[in-house]
């Protein structure tokens, strides 16, 4: 009996210690003017399993320092099975900081849930190159076996700059299903879109060499060069 009571007091003490730690680090997170101190608080809260997710979500969503938000994203990525953490990570895909987006993306890319795909598509074409490379690769991996849903959505926005970003996704897919669309876009009035479409055509297993020959005479140097390179690869294979 004495041993049982001792064990009970030990558990209560541990709970009190955990609550005290959470309170201390919450205060540090909310009041410290130093980003490094807030980042330390996030790491410490990440080691406490219960009752800290909401604090970490708040840090990732609203802390002014990208390093602190990224630290919170890394912790929440390990809790992606928690609904609150997962929802926050989806929202974090819109963060301006690459480190935050990449941490969120790493946790979510294995999921093909509709809200994750929608968030990725909304982010496509905006932000630093590092983010765009990651978003493009993620969307290509998600849609590689069935590009049609992605194509349906991309054709709902006919702005050339948006289509260029979507064509970059098709390039990584390298799925023959996209060939007819790419051949159509290769005749766009937008030089940037023509060049992107030619690059994507060149990534296909069996591109239309006749069209590449035609585009090798395009009035825009970038399109001509891209078409020549794609034609050379196609003929070498």
PDB file of C-alpha atoms in Angstrom:
ATOM      1  CA  UNK A   1       0.000   0.000   0.000  1.00  0.00           C
ATOM      2  CA  UNK A   2       2.805   2.381   0.905  1.00  0.00           C
ATOM      3  CA  UNK A   3       4.477   1.649  -2.429  1.00  0.00           C
ATOM      4  CA  UNK A   4       1.230   2.335  -4.282  1.00  0.00           C
ATOM      5  CA  UNK A   5       0.751   5.692  -2.523  1.00  0.00           C
ATOM      6  CA  UNK A   6       4.364   6.595  -3.242  1.00  0.00           C
ATOM      7  CA  UNK A   7       3.842   5.801  -6.903  1.00  0.00           C
ATOM      8  CA  UNK A   8       0.664   7.909  -6.967  1.00  0.00           C
ATOM      9  CA  UNK A   9       2.496  10.916  -5.536  1.00  0.00           C
ATOM     10  CA  UNK A  10       5.277  10.413  -8.081  1.00  0.00           C
ATOM     11  CA  UNK A  11       2.793  10.574 -10.985  1.00  0.00           C
ATOM     12  CA  UNK A  12       1.118  13.672  -9.546  1.00  0.00           C
ATOM     13  CA  UNK A  13       4.499  15.290  -9.091  1.00  0.00           C
ATOM     14  CA  UNK A  14       5.480  14.558 -12.668  1.00  0.00           C
ATOM     15  CA  UNK A  15       2.238  16.088 -13.908  1.00  0.00           C
ATOM     16  CA  UNK A  16       2.800  19.195 -11.824  1.00  0.00           C
ATOM     17  CA  UNK A  17       6.370  19.447 -13.109  1.00  0.00           C
ATOM     18  CA  UNK A  18       5.156  19.149 -16.710  1.00  0.00           C
ATOM     19  CA  UNK A  19       2.486  21.787 -16.157  1.00  0.00           C
ATOM     20  CA  UNK A  20       5.067  24.087 -14.572  1.00  0.00           C
ATOM     21  CA  UNK A  21       7.422  23.619 -17.508  1.00  0.00           C
ATOM     22  CA  UNK A  22       4.651  24.318 -20.021  1.00  0.00           C
ATOM     23  CA  UNK A  23       3.664  27.472 -18.148  1.00  0.00           C
ATOM     24  CA  UNK A  24       7.269  28.654 -18.014  1.00  0.00           C
ATOM     25  CA  UNK A  25       7.965  28.089 -21.699  1.00  0.00           C
ATOM     26  CA  UNK A  26       4.596  29.523 -22.714  1.00  0.00           C
ATOM     27  CA  UNK A  27       5.509  32.710 -20.868  1.00  0.00           C
ATOM     28  CA  UNK A  28       8.904  32.796 -22.536  1.00  0.00           C
ATOM     29  CA  UNK A  29       7.315  32.232 -25.948  1.00  0.00           C
ATOM     30  CA  UNK A  30       4.786  35.015 -25.454  1.00  0.00           C
ATOM     31  CA  UNK A  31       6.954  37.632 -23.788  1.00  0.00           C
ATOM     32  CA  UNK A  32      10.556  37.295 -24.921  1.00  0.00           C
ATOM     33  CA  UNK A  33      11.776  39.866 -27.424  1.00  0.00           C
ATOM     34  CA  UNK A  34      14.601  37.545 -28.497  1.00  0.00           C
ATOM     35  CA  UNK A  35      13.814  35.181 -31.351  1.00  0.00           C
ATOM     36  CA  UNK A  36      16.412  32.682 -30.131  1.00  0.00           C
ATOM     37  CA  UNK A  37      14.707  32.498 -26.723  1.00  0.00           C
ATOM     38  CA  UNK A  38      11.313  31.925 -28.343  1.00  0.00           C
ATOM     39  CA  UNK A  39      12.843  29.257 -30.554  1.00  0.00           C
ATOM     40  CA  UNK A  40      14.267  27.557 -27.466  1.00  0.00           C
ATOM     41  CA  UNK A  41      10.797  27.672 -25.887  1.00  0.00           C
ATOM     42  CA  UNK A  42       9.311  26.007 -28.965  1.00  0.00           C
ATOM     43  CA  UNK A  43      11.892  23.215 -28.810  1.00  0.00           C
ATOM     44  CA  UNK A  44      11.187  22.712 -25.108  1.00  0.00           C
ATOM     45  CA  UNK A  45       7.420  22.636 -25.645  1.00  0.00           C
ATOM     46  CA  UNK A  46       7.969  20.089 -28.386  1.00  0.00           C
ATOM     47  CA  UNK A  47       9.375  17.694 -25.794  1.00  0.00           C
ATOM     48  CA  UNK A  48       6.145  17.877 -23.789  1.00  0.00           C
ATOM     49  CA  UNK A  49       3.668  15.523 -25.389  1.00  0.00           C
ATOM     50  CA  UNK A  50       0.381  16.776 -23.954  1.00  0.00           C
ATOM     51  CA  UNK A  51      -1.250  20.183 -23.956  1.00  0.00           C
ATOM     52  CA  UNK A  52       1.266  22.024 -26.124  1.00  0.00           C
ATOM     53  CA  UNK A  53      -0.011  21.649 -29.687  1.00  0.00           C
ATOM     54  CA  UNK A  54      -2.149  24.793 -29.575  1.00  0.00           C
ATOM     55  CA  UNK A  55       0.822  26.837 -28.357  1.00  0.00           C
ATOM     56  CA  UNK A  56       2.990  25.472 -31.150  1.00  0.00           C
ATOM     57  CA  UNK A  57       0.282  26.187 -33.734  1.00  0.00           C
ATOM     58  CA  UNK A  58       0.104  29.764 -32.482  1.00  0.00           C
ATOM     59  CA  UNK A  59       3.893  30.129 -32.728  1.00  0.00           C
ATOM     60  CA  UNK A  60       3.989  28.746 -36.254  1.00  0.00           C
ATOM     61  CA  UNK A  61       1.101  30.936 -37.366  1.00  0.00           C
ATOM     62  CA  UNK A  62       1.970  34.270 -35.841  1.00  0.00           C
ATOM     63  CA  UNK A  63       5.554  34.568 -34.594  1.00  0.00           C
ATOM     64  CA  UNK A  64       7.297  37.393 -36.497  1.00  0.00           C
ATOM     65  CA  UNK A  65      10.562  35.442 -36.800  1.00  0.00           C
ATOM     66  CA  UNK A  66      10.810  32.886 -39.606  1.00  0.00           C
ATOM     67  CA  UNK A  67      13.262  30.774 -37.561  1.00  0.00           C
ATOM     68  CA  UNK A  68      10.732  30.421 -34.752  1.00  0.00           C
ATOM     69  CA  UNK A  69       7.907  29.548 -37.151  1.00  0.00           C
ATOM     70  CA  UNK A  70      10.164  26.985 -38.851  1.00  0.00           C
ATOM     71  CA  UNK A  71      11.073  25.413 -35.502  1.00  0.00           C
ATOM     72  CA  UNK A  72       7.378  25.128 -34.644  1.00  0.00           C
ATOM     73  CA  UNK A  73       6.661  23.620 -38.065  1.00  0.00           C
ATOM     74  CA  UNK A  74       9.311  20.952 -37.506  1.00  0.00           C
ATOM     75  CA  UNK A  75       7.762  20.004 -34.170  1.00  0.00           C
ATOM     76  CA  UNK A  76       4.227  19.979 -35.558  1.00  0.00           C
ATOM     77  CA  UNK A  77       5.358  17.891 -38.525  1.00  0.00           C
ATOM     78  CA  UNK A  78       6.090  15.106 -36.030  1.00  0.00           C
ATOM     79  CA  UNK A  79       2.505  15.449 -34.805  1.00  0.00           C
ATOM     80  CA  UNK A  80       0.845  15.486 -38.234  1.00  0.00           C
ATOM     81  CA  UNK A  81      -1.606  12.770 -37.187  1.00  0.00           C
ATOM     82  CA  UNK A  82      -3.125  15.281 -34.764  1.00  0.00           C
ATOM     83  CA  UNK A  83      -5.980  17.138 -36.516  1.00  0.00           C
ATOM     84  CA  UNK A  84      -5.028  20.558 -35.133  1.00  0.00           C
ATOM     85  CA  UNK A  85      -1.377  20.128 -36.108  1.00  0.00           C
ATOM     86  CA  UNK A  86      -2.283  18.848 -39.572  1.00  0.00           C
ATOM     87  CA  UNK A  87      -4.673  21.737 -40.272  1.00  0.00           C
ATOM     88  CA  UNK A  88      -2.038  24.229 -39.172  1.00  0.00           C
ATOM     89  CA  UNK A  89       0.567  22.608 -41.433  1.00  0.00           C
ATOM     90  CA  UNK A  90      -1.784  22.915 -44.407  1.00  0.00           C
ATOM     91  CA  UNK A  91      -2.148  26.640 -43.672  1.00  0.00           C
ATOM     92  CA  UNK A  92       1.629  26.905 -43.287  1.00  0.00           C
ATOM     93  CA  UNK A  93       2.054  26.060 -46.970  1.00  0.00           C
ATOM     94  CA  UNK A  94       1.198  29.721 -47.573  1.00  0.00           C
ATOM     95  CA  UNK A  95       3.985  30.996 -45.278  1.00  0.00           C
ATOM     96  CA  UNK A  96       6.515  33.311 -46.983  1.00  0.00           C
ATOM     97  CA  UNK A  97       9.502  31.533 -45.414  1.00  0.00           C
ATOM     98  CA  UNK A  98      10.901  28.518 -47.319  1.00  0.00           C
ATOM     99  CA  UNK A  99      11.938  26.702 -44.134  1.00  0.00           C
ATOM    100  CA  UNK A 100       8.364  26.765 -42.822  1.00  0.00           C
ATOM    101  CA  UNK A 101       6.859  25.625 -46.118  1.00  0.00           C
ATOM    102  CA  UNK A 102       9.395  22.831 -46.594  1.00  0.00           C
ATOM    103  CA  UNK A 103       8.808  21.444 -43.086  1.00  0.00           C
ATOM    104  CA  UNK A 104       5.047  21.495 -43.610  1.00  0.00           C
ATOM    105  CA  UNK A 105       5.388  19.980 -47.059  1.00  0.00           C
ATOM    106  CA  UNK A 106       7.570  17.125 -45.820  1.00  0.00           C
ATOM    107  CA  UNK A 107       4.850  16.135 -43.360  1.00  0.00           C
ATOM    108  CA  UNK A 108       1.964  16.510 -45.801  1.00  0.00           C
ATOM    109  CA  UNK A 109       3.325  15.276 -49.133  1.00  0.00           C
ATOM    110  CA  UNK A 110       2.595  11.655 -48.263  1.00  0.00           C
ATOM    111  CA  UNK A 111      -1.073  12.632 -47.894  1.00  0.00           C
ATOM    112  CA  UNK A 112      -3.132  13.225 -50.996  1.00  0.00           C
ATOM    113  CA  UNK A 113      -6.039  14.806 -49.161  1.00  0.00           C
ATOM    114  CA  UNK A 114      -8.042  17.340 -51.132  1.00  0.00           C
ATOM    115  CA  UNK A 115      -7.218  20.287 -48.881  1.00  0.00           C
ATOM    116  CA  UNK A 116      -3.493  19.547 -49.147  1.00  0.00           C
ATOM    117  CA  UNK A 117      -3.647  19.411 -52.961  1.00  0.00           C
ATOM    118  CA  UNK A 118      -5.701  22.614 -53.072  1.00  0.00           C
ATOM    119  CA  UNK A 119      -3.211  24.426 -50.829  1.00  0.00           C
ATOM    120  CA  UNK A 120      -0.330  23.286 -53.036  1.00  0.00           C
ATOM    121  CA  UNK A 121      -2.095  24.436 -56.181  1.00  0.00           C
ATOM    122  CA  UNK A 122      -2.833  27.834 -54.639  1.00  0.00           C
ATOM    123  CA  UNK A 123       0.839  28.248 -53.746  1.00  0.00           C
ATOM    124  CA  UNK A 124       2.102  27.189 -57.166  1.00  0.00           C
ATOM    125  CA  UNK A 125       3.774  30.066 -58.989  1.00  0.00           C
ATOM    126  CA  UNK A 126       4.185  32.353 -55.975  1.00  0.00           C
ATOM    127  CA  UNK A 127       7.139  32.816 -53.657  1.00  0.00           C
ATOM    128  CA  UNK A 128      10.875  32.076 -53.762  1.00  0.00           C
ATOM    129  CA  UNK A 129      12.355  29.610 -56.240  1.00  0.00           C
ATOM    130  CA  UNK A 130      13.144  27.127 -53.440  1.00  0.00           C
ATOM    131  CA  UNK A 131       9.464  26.938 -52.530  1.00  0.00           C
ATOM    132  CA  UNK A 132       8.389  26.679 -56.157  1.00  0.00           C
ATOM    133  CA  UNK A 133      10.730  23.769 -56.838  1.00  0.00           C
ATOM    134  CA  UNK A 134       9.329  21.882 -53.862  1.00  0.00           C
ATOM    135  CA  UNK A 135       5.674  22.649 -54.667  1.00  0.00           C
ATOM    136  CA  UNK A 136       6.179  21.712 -58.327  1.00  0.00           C
ATOM    137  CA  UNK A 137       7.802  18.399 -57.406  1.00  0.00           C
ATOM    138  CA  UNK A 138       5.083  17.597 -54.860  1.00  0.00           C
ATOM    139  CA  UNK A 139       2.246  18.236 -57.307  1.00  0.00           C
ATOM    140  CA  UNK A 140       3.997  16.222 -60.017  1.00  0.00           C
ATOM    141  CA  UNK A 141       4.395  13.273 -57.645  1.00  0.00           C
ATOM    142  CA  UNK A 142       0.759  13.463 -56.534  1.00  0.00           C
ATOM    143  CA  UNK A 143      -0.640  13.598 -60.088  1.00  0.00           C
ATOM    144  CA  UNK A 144       1.964  11.578 -61.999  1.00  0.00           C
ATOM    145  CA  UNK A 145      -0.262   8.531 -62.546  1.00  0.00           C
ATOM    146  CA  UNK A 146      -3.387  10.539 -63.376  1.00  0.00           C
ATOM    147  CA  UNK A 147      -2.672  14.074 -64.654  1.00  0.00           C
ATOM    148  CA  UNK A 148      -6.262  14.736 -65.769  1.00  0.00           C
ATOM    149  CA  UNK A 149      -7.564  16.307 -62.510  1.00  0.00           C
ATOM    150  CA  UNK A 150      -4.549  18.653 -62.451  1.00  0.00           C
ATOM    151  CA  UNK A 151      -4.997  19.528 -66.137  1.00  0.00           C
ATOM    152  CA  UNK A 152      -8.687  20.297 -65.584  1.00  0.00           C
ATOM    153  CA  UNK A 153      -7.825  22.723 -62.798  1.00  0.00           C
ATOM    154  CA  UNK A 154      -4.870  24.348 -64.569  1.00  0.00           C
ATOM    155  CA  UNK A 155      -6.935  25.136 -67.649  1.00  0.00           C
ATOM    156  CA  UNK A 156      -9.342  27.098 -65.494  1.00  0.00           C
ATOM    157  CA  UNK A 157      -6.713  29.864 -65.354  1.00  0.00           C
ATOM    158  CA  UNK A 158      -5.620  30.955 -68.806  1.00  0.00           C
ATOM    159  CA  UNK A 159      -3.079  33.578 -67.708  1.00  0.00           C
ATOM    160  CA  UNK A 160       0.252  32.673 -69.352  1.00  0.00           C
ATOM    161  CA  UNK A 161       2.259  33.210 -66.150  1.00  0.00           C
ATOM    162  CA  UNK A 162       0.015  30.765 -64.270  1.00  0.00           C
ATOM    163  CA  UNK A 163       0.083  28.253 -67.093  1.00  0.00           C
ATOM    164  CA  UNK A 164       3.889  28.339 -67.163  1.00  0.00           C
ATOM    165  CA  UNK A 165       4.001  27.204 -63.525  1.00  0.00           C
ATOM    166  CA  UNK A 166       1.496  24.437 -64.249  1.00  0.00           C
ATOM    167  CA  UNK A 167       3.412  23.310 -67.339  1.00  0.00           C
ATOM    168  CA  UNK A 168       6.514  22.996 -65.157  1.00  0.00           C
ATOM    169  CA  UNK A 169       4.541  20.442 -63.139  1.00  0.00           C
ATOM    170  CA  UNK A 170       3.614  18.581 -66.334  1.00  0.00           C
ATOM    171  CA  UNK A 171       7.282  18.512 -67.289  1.00  0.00           C
ATOM    172  CA  UNK A 172       8.150  16.627 -64.104  1.00  0.00           C
ATOM    173  CA  UNK A 173       5.212  14.258 -64.607  1.00  0.00           C
ATOM    174  CA  UNK A 174       6.491  13.302 -68.090  1.00  0.00           C
ATOM    175  CA  UNK A 175       3.198  11.501 -68.724  1.00  0.00           C
ATOM    176  CA  UNK A 176       2.268  10.905 -72.395  1.00  0.00           C
ATOM    177  CA  UNK A 177      -1.340  11.818 -71.569  1.00  0.00           C
ATOM    178  CA  UNK A 178      -0.206  15.455 -71.505  1.00  0.00           C
ATOM    179  CA  UNK A 179       1.256  15.492 -75.027  1.00  0.00           C
ATOM    180  CA  UNK A 180      -1.781  16.923 -76.883  1.00  0.00           C
ATOM    181  CA  UNK A 181      -2.150  19.769 -74.398  1.00  0.00           C
ATOM    182  CA  UNK A 182       1.562  20.555 -74.506  1.00  0.00           C
ATOM    183  CA  UNK A 183       1.560  20.619 -78.301  1.00  0.00           C
ATOM    184  CA  UNK A 184      -1.323  23.092 -78.152  1.00  0.00           C
ATOM    185  CA  UNK A 185       0.459  25.294 -75.597  1.00  0.00           C
ATOM    186  CA  UNK A 186       3.675  25.180 -77.637  1.00  0.00           C
ATOM    187  CA  UNK A 187       1.834  27.316 -80.186  1.00  0.00           C
ATOM    188  CA  UNK A 188       0.839  29.954 -77.609  1.00  0.00           C
ATOM    189  CA  UNK A 189       1.451  33.619 -78.340  1.00  0.00           C
ATOM    190  CA  UNK A 190       3.374  33.818 -75.045  1.00  0.00           C
ATOM    191  CA  UNK A 191       7.109  33.103 -75.574  1.00  0.00           C
ATOM    192  CA  UNK A 192       7.498  32.013 -71.937  1.00  0.00           C
ATOM    193  CA  UNK A 193       4.631  29.555 -72.250  1.00  0.00           C
ATOM    194  CA  UNK A 194       5.930  28.213 -75.568  1.00  0.00           C
ATOM    195  CA  UNK A 195       9.360  27.624 -74.037  1.00  0.00           C
ATOM    196  CA  UNK A 196       7.889  25.880 -70.978  1.00  0.00           C
ATOM    197  CA  UNK A 197       5.685  23.679 -73.169  1.00  0.00           C
ATOM    198  CA  UNK A 198       8.663  22.717 -75.358  1.00  0.00           C
ATOM    199  CA  UNK A 199      10.702  21.752 -72.276  1.00  0.00           C
ATOM    200  CA  UNK A 200       7.796  19.596 -71.083  1.00  0.00           C
ATOM    201  CA  UNK A 201       7.441  18.011 -74.523  1.00  0.00           C
ATOM    202  CA  UNK A 202      11.128  17.174 -74.462  1.00  0.00           C
ATOM    203  CA  UNK A 203      10.651  15.299 -71.181  1.00  0.00           C
ATOM    204  CA  UNK A 204       8.085  12.918 -72.719  1.00  0.00           C
ATOM    205  CA  UNK A 205       9.182   9.413 -73.727  1.00  0.00           C
ATOM    206  CA  UNK A 206       8.263  10.020 -77.400  1.00  0.00           C
ATOM    207  CA  UNK A 207       7.824  13.734 -78.155  1.00  0.00           C
ATOM    208  CA  UNK A 208       6.509  15.072 -81.454  1.00  0.00           C
ATOM    209  CA  UNK A 209       9.809  15.576 -83.286  1.00  0.00           C
ATOM    210  CA  UNK A 210       8.087  17.212 -86.264  1.00  0.00           C
ATOM    211  CA  UNK A 211       6.698  19.904 -83.985  1.00  0.00           C
ATOM    212  CA  UNK A 212      10.103  20.344 -82.326  1.00  0.00           C
ATOM    213  CA  UNK A 213      11.618  20.835 -85.779  1.00  0.00           C
ATOM    214  CA  UNK A 214       9.048  23.531 -86.454  1.00  0.00           C
ATOM    215  CA  UNK A 215       9.667  25.249 -83.130  1.00  0.00           C
ATOM    216  CA  UNK A 216      13.424  25.193 -83.718  1.00  0.00           C
ATOM    217  CA  UNK A 217      12.661  28.067 -86.112  1.00  0.00           C
ATOM    218  CA  UNK A 218      10.685  30.073 -83.542  1.00  0.00           C
ATOM    219  CA  UNK A 219      11.378  33.847 -83.591  1.00  0.00           C
ATOM    220  CA  UNK A 220      12.305  33.784 -79.882  1.00  0.00           C
ATOM    221  CA  UNK A 221      15.796  32.519 -79.049  1.00  0.00           C
ATOM    222  CA  UNK A 222      14.803  30.753 -75.808  1.00  0.00           C
ATOM    223  CA  UNK A 223      12.109  28.772 -77.630  1.00  0.00           C
ATOM    224  CA  UNK A 224      14.480  27.903 -80.500  1.00  0.00           C
ATOM    225  CA  UNK A 225      17.207  26.762 -78.116  1.00  0.00           C
ATOM    226  CA  UNK A 226      14.804  24.703 -75.993  1.00  0.00           C
ATOM    227  CA  UNK A 227      13.304  23.069 -79.086  1.00  0.00           C
ATOM    228  CA  UNK A 228      16.748  22.193 -80.476  1.00  0.00           C
ATOM    229  CA  UNK A 229      17.810  20.662 -77.166  1.00  0.00           C
ATOM    230  CA  UNK A 230      14.600  18.640 -76.874  1.00  0.00           C
ATOM    231  CA  UNK A 231      14.899  17.500 -80.499  1.00  0.00           C
ATOM    232  CA  UNK A 232      18.483  16.361 -79.959  1.00  0.00           C
ATOM    233  CA  UNK A 233      17.536  14.343 -76.870  1.00  0.00           C
ATOM    234  CA  UNK A 234      14.583  12.759 -78.663  1.00  0.00           C
ATOM    235  CA  UNK A 235      16.702  11.700 -81.630  1.00  0.00           C
ATOM    236  CA  UNK A 236      19.489  10.388 -79.409  1.00  0.00           C
ATOM    237  CA  UNK A 237      17.016   8.099 -77.678  1.00  0.00           C
TER     238      UNK A 237
END
